[in-house]
Amino acid sequence: MKEKKKLIDENGLRLDGRKWDQLRPIKIEVGTLHNADGSAYIEFGKNKIAAAVYGPKEMHPKHALLPDRAVLKCRYHMAPFSVDERKNPAPSRREIEISKVIREALQPSLILEDYPRTAIQIYVEVL
């Protein structure tokens, strides 16, 4: 039988030294990528994430545009070096699913009808 791993030691501290009621350190910077229309850099504990938004811009390829609203494209990606064991740089099923969830979560908050025949692109890179 597998030995159970304790998440809190006898002093009431987590494995990373935090008390049970302490959050990880948080750092957020906006406007970090100068080529993007909007961007942010986020650190939450040891997690480091860069996010960028481009658009609305002219849609390419043209056959994919929508005449009455903008197309929202999202790409979530984990860098190959972001995990303990190097991952394949190609998008995994998990990354594709998270990209879809991000798009579906943000779509209701955007007024895509104000930008017909364009594209808004969101990129999230886990470093």
PDB file of C-alpha atoms in Angstrom:
ATOM      1  CA  MET A   1       0.000   0.000   0.000  1.00  0.00           C
ATOM      2  CA  LYS A   2       1.176   3.508  -0.848  1.00  0.00           C
ATOM      3  CA  GLU A   3       2.369   5.686   2.023  1.00  0.00           C
ATOM      4  CA  LYS A   4       0.204   8.794   2.495  1.00  0.00           C
ATOM      5  CA  LYS A   5       1.989  12.075   1.921  1.00  0.00           C
ATOM      6  CA  LYS A   6       1.430  14.673   4.636  1.00  0.00           C
ATOM      7  CA  LEU A   7       0.612  18.143   3.338  1.00  0.00           C
ATOM      8  CA  ILE A   8       0.887  19.830   6.750  1.00  0.00           C
ATOM      9  CA  ASP A   9       3.737  19.056   9.168  1.00  0.00           C
ATOM     10  CA  GLU A  10       3.576  18.743  12.953  1.00  0.00           C
ATOM     11  CA  ASN A  11       4.140  22.531  13.310  1.00  0.00           C
ATOM     12  CA  GLY A  12       1.033  23.278  11.213  1.00  0.00           C
ATOM     13  CA  LEU A  13       3.025  24.437   8.166  1.00  0.00           C
ATOM     14  CA  ARG A  14       2.508  23.394   4.549  1.00  0.00           C
ATOM     15  CA  LEU A  15       5.304  21.800   2.521  1.00  0.00           C
ATOM     16  CA  ASP A  16       6.375  25.217   1.184  1.00  0.00           C
ATOM     17  CA  GLY A  17       6.549  26.738   4.691  1.00  0.00           C
ATOM     18  CA  ARG A  18       3.240  28.651   4.635  1.00  0.00           C
ATOM     19  CA  LYS A  19       0.700  28.534   7.452  1.00  0.00           C
ATOM     20  CA  TRP A  20      -2.675  26.977   6.630  1.00  0.00           C
ATOM     21  CA  ASP A  21      -4.284  30.431   6.232  1.00  0.00           C
ATOM     22  CA  GLN A  22      -1.531  32.084   4.129  1.00  0.00           C
ATOM     23  CA  LEU A  23      -1.738  32.676   0.377  1.00  0.00           C
ATOM     24  CA  ARG A  24       1.124  32.254  -2.037  1.00  0.00           C
ATOM     25  CA  PRO A  25       2.899  35.497  -3.011  1.00  0.00           C
ATOM     26  CA  ILE A  26       1.081  37.260  -5.879  1.00  0.00           C
ATOM     27  CA  LYS A  27       2.585  39.673  -8.420  1.00  0.00           C
ATOM     28  CA  ILE A  28       0.694  41.227 -11.354  1.00  0.00           C
ATOM     29  CA  GLU A  29       2.107  43.651 -13.941  1.00  0.00           C
ATOM     30  CA  VAL A  30       0.136  45.072 -16.871  1.00  0.00           C
ATOM     31  CA  GLY A  31       1.436  46.365 -20.181  1.00  0.00           C
ATOM     32  CA  THR A  32       4.469  44.087 -20.176  1.00  0.00           C
ATOM     33  CA  LEU A  33       4.398  43.165 -23.889  1.00  0.00           C
ATOM     34  CA  HIS A  34       4.745  46.304 -26.016  1.00  0.00           C
ATOM     35  CA  ASN A  35       3.586  44.721 -29.312  1.00  0.00           C
ATOM     36  CA  ALA A  36       0.289  43.567 -27.801  1.00  0.00           C
ATOM     37  CA  ASP A  37      -2.843  45.714 -27.515  1.00  0.00           C
ATOM     38  CA  GLY A  38      -3.130  44.513 -23.918  1.00  0.00           C
ATOM     39  CA  SER A  39      -0.893  42.281 -21.796  1.00  0.00           C
ATOM     40  CA  ALA A  40      -0.137  41.102 -18.281  1.00  0.00           C
ATOM     41  CA  TYR A  41       2.503  39.138 -16.404  1.00  0.00           C
ATOM     42  CA  ILE A  42       1.278  37.172 -13.388  1.00  0.00           C
ATOM     43  CA  GLU A  43       3.167  35.292 -10.691  1.00  0.00           C
ATOM     44  CA  PHE A  44       1.214  33.200  -8.205  1.00  0.00           C
ATOM     45  CA  GLY A  45       3.703  31.336  -6.041  1.00  0.00           C
ATOM     46  CA  LYS A  46       6.035  29.546  -8.449  1.00  0.00           C
ATOM     47  CA  ASN A  47       3.579  29.849 -11.368  1.00  0.00           C
ATOM     48  CA  LYS A  48       4.584  32.454 -13.969  1.00  0.00           C
ATOM     49  CA  ILE A  49       2.146  33.396 -16.728  1.00  0.00           C
ATOM     50  CA  ALA A  50       2.265  35.876 -19.612  1.00  0.00           C
ATOM     51  CA  ALA A  51      -0.991  36.872 -21.298  1.00  0.00           C
ATOM     52  CA  ALA A  52      -1.522  39.037 -24.378  1.00  0.00           C
ATOM     53  CA  VAL A  53      -4.505  40.337 -26.348  1.00  0.00           C
ATOM     54  CA  TYR A  54      -4.294  41.433 -29.985  1.00  0.00           C
ATOM     55  CA  GLY A  55      -7.113  43.109 -31.821  1.00  0.00           C
ATOM     56  CA  PRO A  56      -9.622  43.658 -33.018  1.00  0.00           C
ATOM     57  CA  LYS A  57      -7.700  43.204 -36.264  1.00  0.00           C
ATOM     58  CA  GLU A  58      -8.508  42.229 -39.821  1.00  0.00           C
ATOM     59  CA  MET A  59      -9.478  38.553 -39.968  1.00  0.00           C
ATOM     60  CA  HIS A  60      -7.193  36.052 -41.713  1.00  0.00           C
ATOM     61  CA  PRO A  61      -8.084  33.789 -43.442  1.00  0.00           C
ATOM     62  CA  LYS A  62     -10.952  35.758 -44.937  1.00  0.00           C
ATOM     63  CA  HIS A  63     -13.251  32.754 -45.340  1.00  0.00           C
ATOM     64  CA  ALA A  64     -13.361  32.326 -41.538  1.00  0.00           C
ATOM     65  CA  LEU A  65     -14.659  35.818 -40.760  1.00  0.00           C
ATOM     66  CA  LEU A  66     -18.143  36.452 -39.432  1.00  0.00           C
ATOM     67  CA  PRO A  67     -20.035  39.296 -41.146  1.00  0.00           C
ATOM     68  CA  ASP A  68     -21.964  40.330 -38.018  1.00  0.00           C
ATOM     69  CA  ARG A  69     -19.347  40.060 -35.230  1.00  0.00           C
ATOM     70  CA  ALA A  70     -15.709  39.502 -34.313  1.00  0.00           C
ATOM     71  CA  VAL A  71     -14.167  36.062 -33.998  1.00  0.00           C
ATOM     72  CA  LEU A  72     -12.571  35.391 -30.603  1.00  0.00           C
ATOM     73  CA  LYS A  73      -9.499  33.133 -30.758  1.00  0.00           C
ATOM     74  CA  CYS A  74      -7.750  31.851 -27.635  1.00  0.00           C
ATOM     75  CA  ARG A  75      -4.531  29.893 -27.235  1.00  0.00           C
ATOM     76  CA  TYR A  76      -3.385  28.519 -23.893  1.00  0.00           C
ATOM     77  CA  HIS A  77       0.063  26.943 -23.952  1.00  0.00           C
ATOM     78  CA  MET A  78       2.473  25.550 -21.399  1.00  0.00           C
ATOM     79  CA  ALA A  79       6.133  26.001 -22.304  1.00  0.00           C
ATOM     80  CA  PRO A  80       8.012  22.684 -22.664  1.00  0.00           C
ATOM     81  CA  PHE A  81      10.261  23.643 -19.724  1.00  0.00           C
ATOM     82  CA  SER A  82       7.337  24.645 -17.455  1.00  0.00           C
ATOM     83  CA  VAL A  83       6.917  21.161 -15.964  1.00  0.00           C
ATOM     84  CA  ASP A  84       9.276  18.722 -14.233  1.00  0.00           C
ATOM     85  CA  GLU A  85       9.532  16.387 -17.206  1.00  0.00           C
ATOM     86  CA  ARG A  86       9.888  18.166 -20.577  1.00  0.00           C
ATOM     87  CA  LYS A  87       6.596  18.131 -22.468  1.00  0.00           C
ATOM     88  CA  ASN A  88       5.992  17.960 -26.189  1.00  0.00           C
ATOM     89  CA  PRO A  89       5.776  21.532 -27.576  1.00  0.00           C
ATOM     90  CA  ALA A  90       2.717  20.633 -29.678  1.00  0.00           C
ATOM     91  CA  PRO A  91      -0.654  21.574 -28.130  1.00  0.00           C
ATOM     92  CA  SER A  92      -1.941  18.792 -25.893  1.00  0.00           C
ATOM     93  CA  ARG A  93      -5.598  17.820 -25.536  1.00  0.00           C
ATOM     94  CA  ARG A  94      -5.586  19.528 -22.126  1.00  0.00           C
ATOM     95  CA  GLU A  95      -4.262  22.793 -23.604  1.00  0.00           C
ATOM     96  CA  ILE A  96      -6.854  22.710 -26.381  1.00  0.00           C
ATOM     97  CA  GLU A  97      -9.606  22.176 -23.806  1.00  0.00           C
ATOM     98  CA  ILE A  98      -8.361  25.022 -21.577  1.00  0.00           C
ATOM     99  CA  SER A  99      -8.185  27.300 -24.643  1.00  0.00           C
ATOM    100  CA  LYS A 100     -11.829  26.480 -25.360  1.00  0.00           C
ATOM    101  CA  VAL A 101     -12.847  27.123 -21.739  1.00  0.00           C
ATOM    102  CA  ILE A 102     -11.080  30.518 -21.730  1.00  0.00           C
ATOM    103  CA  ARG A 103     -12.813  31.512 -24.978  1.00  0.00           C
ATOM    104  CA  GLU A 104     -16.239  30.429 -23.712  1.00  0.00           C
ATOM    105  CA  ALA A 105     -15.691  32.218 -20.384  1.00  0.00           C
ATOM    106  CA  LEU A 106     -14.684  35.527 -22.000  1.00  0.00           C
ATOM    107  CA  GLN A 107     -17.120  35.586 -24.934  1.00  0.00           C
ATOM    108  CA  PRO A 108     -20.170  36.784 -22.926  1.00  0.00           C
ATOM    109  CA  SER A 109     -18.199  39.722 -21.479  1.00  0.00           C
ATOM    110  CA  LEU A 110     -17.115  41.063 -24.898  1.00  0.00           C
ATOM    111  CA  ILE A 111     -19.359  42.975 -27.284  1.00  0.00           C
ATOM    112  CA  LEU A 112     -18.208  41.151 -30.404  1.00  0.00           C
ATOM    113  CA  GLU A 113     -21.033  42.666 -32.480  1.00  0.00           C
ATOM    114  CA  ASP A 114     -19.276  46.050 -32.306  1.00  0.00           C
ATOM    115  CA  TYR A 115     -16.362  44.680 -34.361  1.00  0.00           C
ATOM    116  CA  PRO A 116     -17.787  42.791 -37.373  1.00  0.00           C
ATOM    117  CA  ARG A 117     -15.424  41.034 -39.779  1.00  0.00           C
ATOM    118  CA  THR A 118     -12.467  41.150 -37.351  1.00  0.00           C
ATOM    119  CA  ALA A 119     -10.571  38.864 -34.977  1.00  0.00           C
ATOM    120  CA  ILE A 120      -9.556  39.255 -31.342  1.00  0.00           C
ATOM    121  CA  GLN A 121      -6.730  36.941 -30.310  1.00  0.00           C
ATOM    122  CA  ILE A 122      -5.831  35.994 -26.733  1.00  0.00           C
ATOM    123  CA  TYR A 123      -2.612  34.171 -25.886  1.00  0.00           C
ATOM    124  CA  VAL A 124      -1.822  32.707 -22.454  1.00  0.00           C
ATOM    125  CA  GLU A 125       1.659  31.244 -21.974  1.00  0.00           C
ATOM    126  CA  VAL A 126       2.557  29.350 -18.797  1.00  0.00           C
ATOM    127  CA  LEU A 127       6.265  29.755 -18.191  1.00  0.00           C
TER     128      LEU A 127
END
